[in-house]
Tab-separated table of C-alpha atoms and ligand atoms in Angstrom:
chain	number	residue	atom	x	y	z
A	69	UNK	CA	-37.257	100.140	30.817
A	70	UNK	CA	-40.785	99.052	29.910
A	71	UNK	CA	-42.672	101.849	28.134
A	72	UNK	CA	-45.843	102.825	29.953
A	73	UNK	CA	-49.239	103.674	28.422
A	74	UNK	CA	-52.728	104.135	29.855
A	75	UNK	CA	-56.362	104.741	28.995
A	76	UNK	CA	-58.005	107.604	30.877
A	77	UNK	CA	-61.735	108.007	31.380
A	78	UNK	CA	-64.479	108.234	33.966
A	79	UNK	CA	-65.774	105.633	34.586
A	80	UNK	CA	-63.052	103.324	33.295
A	81	UNK	CA	-63.398	99.994	35.115
A	82	UNK	CA	-65.212	98.254	32.231
A	83	UNK	CA	-62.767	99.399	29.543
A	84	UNK	CA	-61.478	96.635	27.273
A	85	UNK	CA	-58.547	98.788	26.124
A	86	UNK	CA	-55.982	97.359	28.609
A	87	UNK	CA	-56.832	93.830	27.483
A	88	UNK	CA	-56.649	94.768	23.793
A	89	UNK	CA	-53.333	96.613	24.070
A	90	UNK	CA	-51.783	93.880	26.166
A	91	UNK	CA	-52.792	91.345	23.503
A	92	UNK	CA	-51.312	93.607	20.795
A	93	UNK	CA	-48.069	93.973	22.805
A	94	UNK	CA	-47.750	90.232	23.288
A	95	UNK	CA	-48.511	89.513	19.645
A	96	UNK	CA	-45.953	92.038	18.344
A	97	UNK	CA	-43.324	91.474	21.054
A	98	UNK	CA	-43.395	95.063	22.305
A	99	UNK	CA	-42.017	95.778	25.783
A	100	UNK	CA	-44.800	97.970	27.149
A	101	UNK	CA	-47.397	98.176	29.906
A	102	UNK	CA	-50.944	99.523	29.571
A	103	UNK	CA	-53.227	100.342	32.497
A	104	UNK	CA	-56.652	101.936	33.055
A	105	UNK	CA	-56.653	105.222	34.963
A	106	UNK	CA	-59.771	106.938	36.249
A	107	UNK	CA	-59.398	110.726	36.251
A	108	UNK	CA	-61.742	112.688	38.492
A	109	UNK	CA	-64.199	114.898	36.587
A	110	UNK	CA	-62.422	118.230	36.510
A	111	UNK	CA	-59.073	116.507	37.066
A	112	UNK	CA	-58.142	115.406	33.558
A	113	UNK	CA	-55.291	117.877	32.956
A	114	UNK	CA	-53.767	117.115	36.375
A	115	UNK	CA	-53.910	113.378	35.625
A	116	UNK	CA	-52.122	113.891	32.308
A	117	UNK	CA	-49.452	115.965	34.058
A	118	UNK	CA	-48.931	113.208	36.623
A	119	UNK	CA	-48.578	110.530	33.931
A	120	UNK	CA	-46.099	112.665	31.979
A	121	UNK	CA	-44.083	113.285	35.133
A	122	UNK	CA	-44.012	109.534	35.726
A	123	UNK	CA	-42.547	109.016	32.266
A	124	UNK	CA	-45.573	107.604	30.416
A	125	UNK	CA	-45.122	107.622	26.630
A	126	UNK	CA	-48.747	108.223	25.732
A	127	UNK	CA	-52.351	107.385	26.475
A	128	UNK	CA	-55.793	106.799	25.091
A	129	UNK	CA	-58.597	109.087	26.159
A	130	UNK	CA	-62.213	108.077	26.449
A	131	UNK	CA	-65.551	109.482	27.649
A	132	UNK	CA	-65.913	112.210	28.914
A	133	UNK	CA	-62.444	113.677	28.274
A	134	UNK	CA	-61.951	113.655	24.490
A	135	UNK	CA	-62.664	117.364	24.099
A	136	UNK	CA	-60.458	118.323	27.059
A	137	UNK	CA	-57.700	116.205	25.529
A	138	UNK	CA	-58.162	118.096	22.253
A	139	UNK	CA	-57.735	121.407	24.089
A	140	UNK	CA	-54.631	120.238	25.921
A	141	UNK	CA	-52.571	119.296	22.849
A	142	UNK	CA	-49.615	121.291	21.491
A	143	UNK	CA	-50.006	119.646	18.087
A	144	UNK	CA	-52.886	117.854	16.352
A	145	UNK	CA	-53.300	115.599	13.331
A	146	UNK	CA	-55.721	116.808	10.645
A	147	UNK	CA	-58.337	114.253	11.629
A	148	UNK	CA	-58.132	115.230	15.311
A	149	UNK	CA	-58.553	118.892	14.524
A	150	UNK	CA	-61.525	118.111	12.234
A	151	UNK	CA	-63.151	115.994	14.957
A	152	UNK	CA	-62.507	118.534	17.730
A	153	UNK	CA	-61.758	115.484	19.843
A	154	UNK	CA	-58.669	113.463	20.700
A	155	UNK	CA	-58.547	109.803	21.737
A	156	UNK	CA	-54.787	109.199	21.398
A	157	UNK	CA	-51.996	111.220	23.011
A	158	UNK	CA	-48.258	110.921	22.464
A	159	UNK	CA	-45.879	112.529	24.930
A	160	UNK	CA	-42.786	113.465	22.987
A	161	UNK	CA	-39.999	116.023	23.470
A	162	UNK	CA	-41.929	117.803	26.213
A	163	UNK	CA	-44.977	118.181	23.956
A	164	UNK	CA	-48.439	116.625	23.879
A	165	UNK	CA	-49.380	115.401	20.392
A	166	UNK	CA	-53.003	114.486	19.711
A	167	UNK	CA	-54.658	112.191	17.207
A	168	UNK	CA	-58.135	110.775	16.754
A	169	UNK	CA	-58.255	107.154	15.605
A	170	UNK	CA	-62.005	106.594	16.135
A	171	UNK	CA	-63.048	107.431	12.573
A	172	UNK	CA	-60.261	105.353	11.049
A	173	UNK	CA	-61.271	102.496	13.359
A	174	UNK	CA	-64.882	102.688	12.191
A	175	UNK	CA	-63.928	102.789	8.508
A	176	UNK	CA	-61.459	99.894	8.865
A	177	UNK	CA	-64.118	97.790	10.562
A	178	UNK	CA	-66.808	98.582	7.980
A	179	UNK	CA	-64.624	98.326	4.873
A	180	UNK	CA	-62.050	95.679	5.780
A	181	UNK	CA	-63.669	93.489	8.436
A	182	UNK	CA	-67.244	93.708	7.179
A	183	UNK	CA	-66.323	94.085	3.496
A	184	UNK	CA	-68.657	97.015	2.860
A	185	UNK	CA	-67.073	99.707	0.670
A	186	UNK	CA	-68.338	103.186	1.477
A	187	UNK	CA	-67.506	104.961	-1.782
A	188	UNK	CA	-70.741	106.595	-3.081
A	189	UNK	CA	-72.790	104.714	-0.482
A	190	UNK	CA	-75.724	106.457	1.169
A	191	UNK	CA	-74.909	106.607	4.857
A	192	UNK	CA	-77.254	107.657	7.633
A	193	UNK	CA	-75.327	108.858	10.674
A	194	UNK	CA	-77.566	109.023	13.739
A	195	UNK	CA	-76.498	111.463	16.440
A	196	UNK	CA	-74.724	114.807	16.471
A	197	UNK	CA	-72.711	114.587	19.687
A	198	UNK	CA	-69.097	113.693	20.374
A	199	UNK	CA	-69.271	110.215	18.849
A	200	UNK	CA	-70.729	111.463	15.549
A	201	UNK	CA	-68.216	114.328	15.474
A	202	UNK	CA	-65.368	111.868	15.896
A	203	UNK	CA	-66.178	109.820	12.786
A	204	UNK	CA	-67.858	112.085	10.232
A	205	UNK	CA	-64.673	113.427	8.632
A	206	UNK	CA	-63.423	109.920	7.991
A	207	UNK	CA	-66.777	108.925	6.449
A	208	UNK	CA	-66.346	111.775	3.963
A	209	UNK	CA	-62.815	110.633	3.322
A	210	UNK	CA	-64.130	107.190	2.411
A	211	UNK	CA	-66.400	108.835	-0.183
A	212	UNK	CA	-69.766	108.291	1.507
A	213	UNK	CA	-72.708	110.586	0.944
A	214	UNK	CA	-74.043	111.416	4.387
A	215	UNK	CA	-77.315	112.316	6.072
A	216	UNK	CA	-77.018	113.266	9.748
A	217	UNK	CA	-80.187	112.753	11.781
A	218	UNK	CA	-80.596	113.936	15.335
A	219	UNK	CA	-83.421	114.309	17.840
A	220	UNK	CA	-82.379	117.926	18.322
A	221	UNK	CA	-82.314	118.919	14.651
A	222	UNK	CA	-80.357	122.137	15.303
A	223	UNK	CA	-77.360	120.073	16.360
A	224	UNK	CA	-77.541	117.979	13.179
A	225	UNK	CA	-77.672	121.205	11.173
A	226	UNK	CA	-74.639	122.588	12.982
A	227	UNK	CA	-72.678	119.392	12.394
A	228	UNK	CA	-73.656	119.319	8.703
A	229	UNK	CA	-72.704	122.997	8.285
A	230	UNK	CA	-69.361	122.433	9.958
A	231	UNK	CA	-68.443	119.641	7.548
A	232	UNK	CA	-70.241	120.855	4.402
A	233	UNK	CA	-66.966	121.736	2.678
A	234	UNK	CA	-65.761	118.115	2.844
A	235	UNK	CA	-68.541	116.501	0.786
A	236	UNK	CA	-72.274	115.839	0.468
A	237	UNK	CA	-74.038	116.096	3.804
A	238	UNK	CA	-77.644	116.832	4.735
A	239	UNK	CA	-79.144	117.323	8.172
A	240	UNK	CA	-82.490	115.754	8.999
A	241	UNK	CA	-84.994	115.069	11.711
A	242	UNK	CA	-85.935	111.412	12.238
A	243	UNK	CA	-89.482	111.961	10.901
A	244	UNK	CA	-88.140	113.466	7.666
A	245	UNK	CA	-86.294	110.210	6.924
A	246	UNK	CA	-89.616	108.540	6.035
A	247	UNK	CA	-89.512	107.311	2.429
A	248	UNK	CA	-85.712	107.492	2.221
A	249	UNK	CA	-83.384	104.487	2.099
A	250	UNK	CA	-79.760	103.970	3.112
A	251	UNK	CA	-77.017	101.438	2.403
A	252	UNK	CA	-75.395	101.929	5.794
A	253	UNK	CA	-77.033	103.192	8.999
A	254	UNK	CA	-74.685	104.036	11.868
A	255	UNK	CA	-75.885	104.586	15.407
A	256	UNK	CA	-73.572	107.204	16.931
A	257	UNK	CA	-76.135	108.253	19.555
A	258	UNK	CA	-75.902	107.257	23.200
A	259	UNK	CA	-79.434	105.752	22.985
A	260	UNK	CA	-78.196	102.161	23.375
A	261	UNK	CA	-76.736	103.006	26.791
A	262	UNK	CA	-80.279	103.528	28.055
A	263	UNK	CA	-81.758	100.687	25.971
A	264	UNK	CA	-83.649	103.185	23.843
A	265	UNK	CA	-84.224	103.286	20.111
A	266	UNK	CA	-83.883	106.541	18.135
A	267	UNK	CA	-87.280	107.298	16.555
A	268	UNK	CA	-86.485	105.849	13.124
A	269	UNK	CA	-89.278	105.430	10.598
A	270	UNK	CA	-89.801	101.980	9.037
A	271	UNK	CA	-88.409	101.142	5.606
A	272	UNK	CA	-85.097	103.043	5.734
A	273	UNK	CA	-82.826	100.055	5.007
A	274	UNK	CA	-82.070	98.889	1.471
A	275	UNK	CA	-82.257	95.048	1.389
A	276	UNK	CA	-78.485	94.453	1.635
A	277	UNK	CA	-78.016	97.256	4.189
A	278	UNK	CA	-75.475	97.302	6.993
A	279	UNK	CA	-76.745	98.426	10.397
A	280	UNK	CA	-73.857	99.457	12.637
A	281	UNK	CA	-74.122	100.295	16.326
A	282	UNK	CA	-71.043	101.950	17.805
A	283	UNK	CA	-72.030	100.402	21.163
A	284	UNK	CA	-70.901	96.870	21.911
A	285	UNK	CA	-71.508	94.161	24.434
A	286	UNK	CA	-75.228	93.508	24.023
A	287	UNK	CA	-77.890	93.357	21.353
A	288	UNK	CA	-79.087	96.936	21.176
A	289	UNK	CA	-82.653	98.068	20.400
A	290	UNK	CA	-81.287	99.596	17.179
A	291	UNK	CA	-79.776	96.318	15.927
A	292	UNK	CA	-82.962	94.462	16.882
A	293	UNK	CA	-85.031	97.015	14.938
A	294	UNK	CA	-82.662	96.780	11.956
A	295	UNK	CA	-82.979	92.996	11.906
A	296	UNK	CA	-86.779	93.193	12.055
A	297	UNK	CA	-86.643	95.740	9.226
A	298	UNK	CA	-84.664	93.344	7.028
A	299	UNK	CA	-81.173	94.839	7.199
A	300	UNK	CA	-78.959	92.039	5.931
A	301	UNK	CA	-75.867	92.809	7.995
A	302	UNK	CA	-75.663	93.813	11.648
A	303	UNK	CA	-72.544	94.892	13.528
A	304	UNK	CA	-71.774	96.185	16.987
A	305	UNK	CA	-68.849	98.493	17.829
A	306	UNK	CA	-66.391	95.866	19.040
A	307	UNK	CA	-64.587	95.822	15.698
A	308	UNK	CA	-64.303	99.616	15.765
A	309	UNK	CA	-62.877	99.413	19.288
A	310	UNK	CA	-60.193	96.945	18.209
A	311	UNK	CA	-59.394	98.897	15.027
A	312	UNK	CA	-59.097	102.310	16.717
A	313	UNK	CA	-56.815	100.653	19.280
A	314	UNK	CA	-54.661	99.136	16.511
A	315	UNK	CA	-54.338	102.542	14.884
A	316	UNK	CA	-53.249	104.101	18.212
A	317	UNK	CA	-50.837	101.226	18.852
A	318	UNK	CA	-49.294	101.767	15.423
A	319	UNK	CA	-48.853	105.484	16.165
A	320	UNK	CA	-47.018	104.726	19.390
A	321	UNK	CA	-44.991	101.670	18.424
A	322	UNK	CA	-44.694	101.813	14.620
A	323	UNK	CA	-46.101	98.267	14.329
A	324	UNK	CA	-49.564	97.317	13.111
A	325	UNK	CA	-51.051	94.456	15.136
A	326	UNK	CA	-53.317	91.761	13.687
A	327	UNK	CA	-56.798	92.744	14.847
A	328	UNK	CA	-58.522	89.547	13.659
A	329	UNK	CA	-56.920	87.322	16.278
A	330	UNK	CA	-57.679	89.874	19.008
A	331	UNK	CA	-61.282	90.324	17.856
A	332	UNK	CA	-61.878	86.575	17.937
A	333	UNK	CA	-60.535	86.479	21.476
A	334	UNK	CA	-62.667	89.480	22.525
A	335	UNK	CA	-65.813	87.847	21.140
A	336	UNK	CA	-65.063	84.741	23.200
A	337	UNK	CA	-64.763	86.711	26.460
A	338	UNK	CA	-68.127	87.878	27.874
B	289	ATR	P1	-71.540	111.103	22.742
B	289	ATR	O1	-70.186	111.624	23.118
B	289	ATR	O2	-71.776	109.663	23.118
B	289	ATR	O3	-71.882	111.383	21.317
B	289	ATR	P2	-73.204	113.291	23.508
B	289	ATR	O4	-72.231	114.255	22.925
B	289	ATR	O5	-73.865	113.615	24.810
B	289	ATR	O6	-72.555	111.864	23.707
B	289	ATR	O7	-74.347	113.032	22.399
B	289	ATR	C1	-75.342	112.099	22.575
B	289	ATR	C2	-76.092	111.937	21.256
B	289	ATR	O8	-77.035	110.860	21.387
B	289	ATR	C3	-76.891	113.156	20.848
B	289	ATR	O9	-76.893	113.243	19.449
B	289	ATR	C4	-78.294	112.817	21.399
B	289	ATR	O10	-79.338	113.471	20.730
B	289	ATR	P3	-79.787	114.987	21.198
B	289	ATR	O11	-78.695	115.884	20.698
B	289	ATR	O12	-81.068	115.209	20.524
B	289	ATR	O13	-79.870	114.921	22.690
B	289	ATR	C5	-78.338	111.354	21.084
B	289	ATR	N1	-79.313	110.568	21.883
B	289	ATR	C6	-79.211	110.188	23.175
B	289	ATR	N2	-80.260	109.425	23.536
B	289	ATR	C7	-81.057	109.310	22.440
B	289	ATR	C8	-82.289	108.631	22.158
B	289	ATR	N3	-82.929	107.917	23.085
B	289	ATR	N4	-82.802	108.741	20.904
B	289	ATR	C9	-82.159	109.449	19.953
B	289	ATR	N5	-80.992	110.113	20.154
B	289	ATR	C10	-80.446	110.032	21.381
């Protein structure tokens, strides 16, 4: 029987995950299906129960359910428990196992696809919400030295305090970044969704800097600003999306798909 998988979110209609996983399955010859499922707000746990009862093998979880997924798991990987968020579930032996592949996806895109090693690099992580939480542990793991900036500085301070034992991390307001420079600036805020730009001061990019927006699909105000400010390399979050999916696929199927071919295809499709 074909093994069934799904991505669960709300809204979910625009998700590229079904397309990506179907391409991975075809490429690796895996007999599996992958569909998008919209769970009602407040109905995430019931949706998971239904999928398990129907014999699904696992699923991806996206906004706004990653924290609920984290709470629902019987067992977590280290990176999922550090992130307090789960984007990949495996249903096995009557248990729900949770992982978080977002951070690994980001690092793979930055280091392998974009060729930018993070060891000892000065990284500015903008945002202190779920998206920032999901990737910070992995940034430490890659050896980056991190400043977290957030509009609400308290939240940046909380995030920095939570992860202080893993490596060098400072919390900052946006104004206090004036005069500082970074090798890599990552937008993990939701500002791009509303076409807004976090209040970054000018001059924060070193000349060869990488500006990375975790959003994808359009040129964001942040990437436009970074280009105007002379950042040499600009990247949207499509590579991270493909890489986190590959990591989840590998967890489920024990096969690592080739993300390059899939990324090229994704960039061709509007
Ligand atoms: P997500 O899961 O996408 O991270 P979230 O947990 O609601 O969503 O967090 C949104 C993040 O984007 C927060 O860090 C928020 O900053 P505040 O904590 O100060 O609200 C940030 N954010 C949203 N819009 C922003 C904007 N226009 N400029 C700067 N930061 C913004």
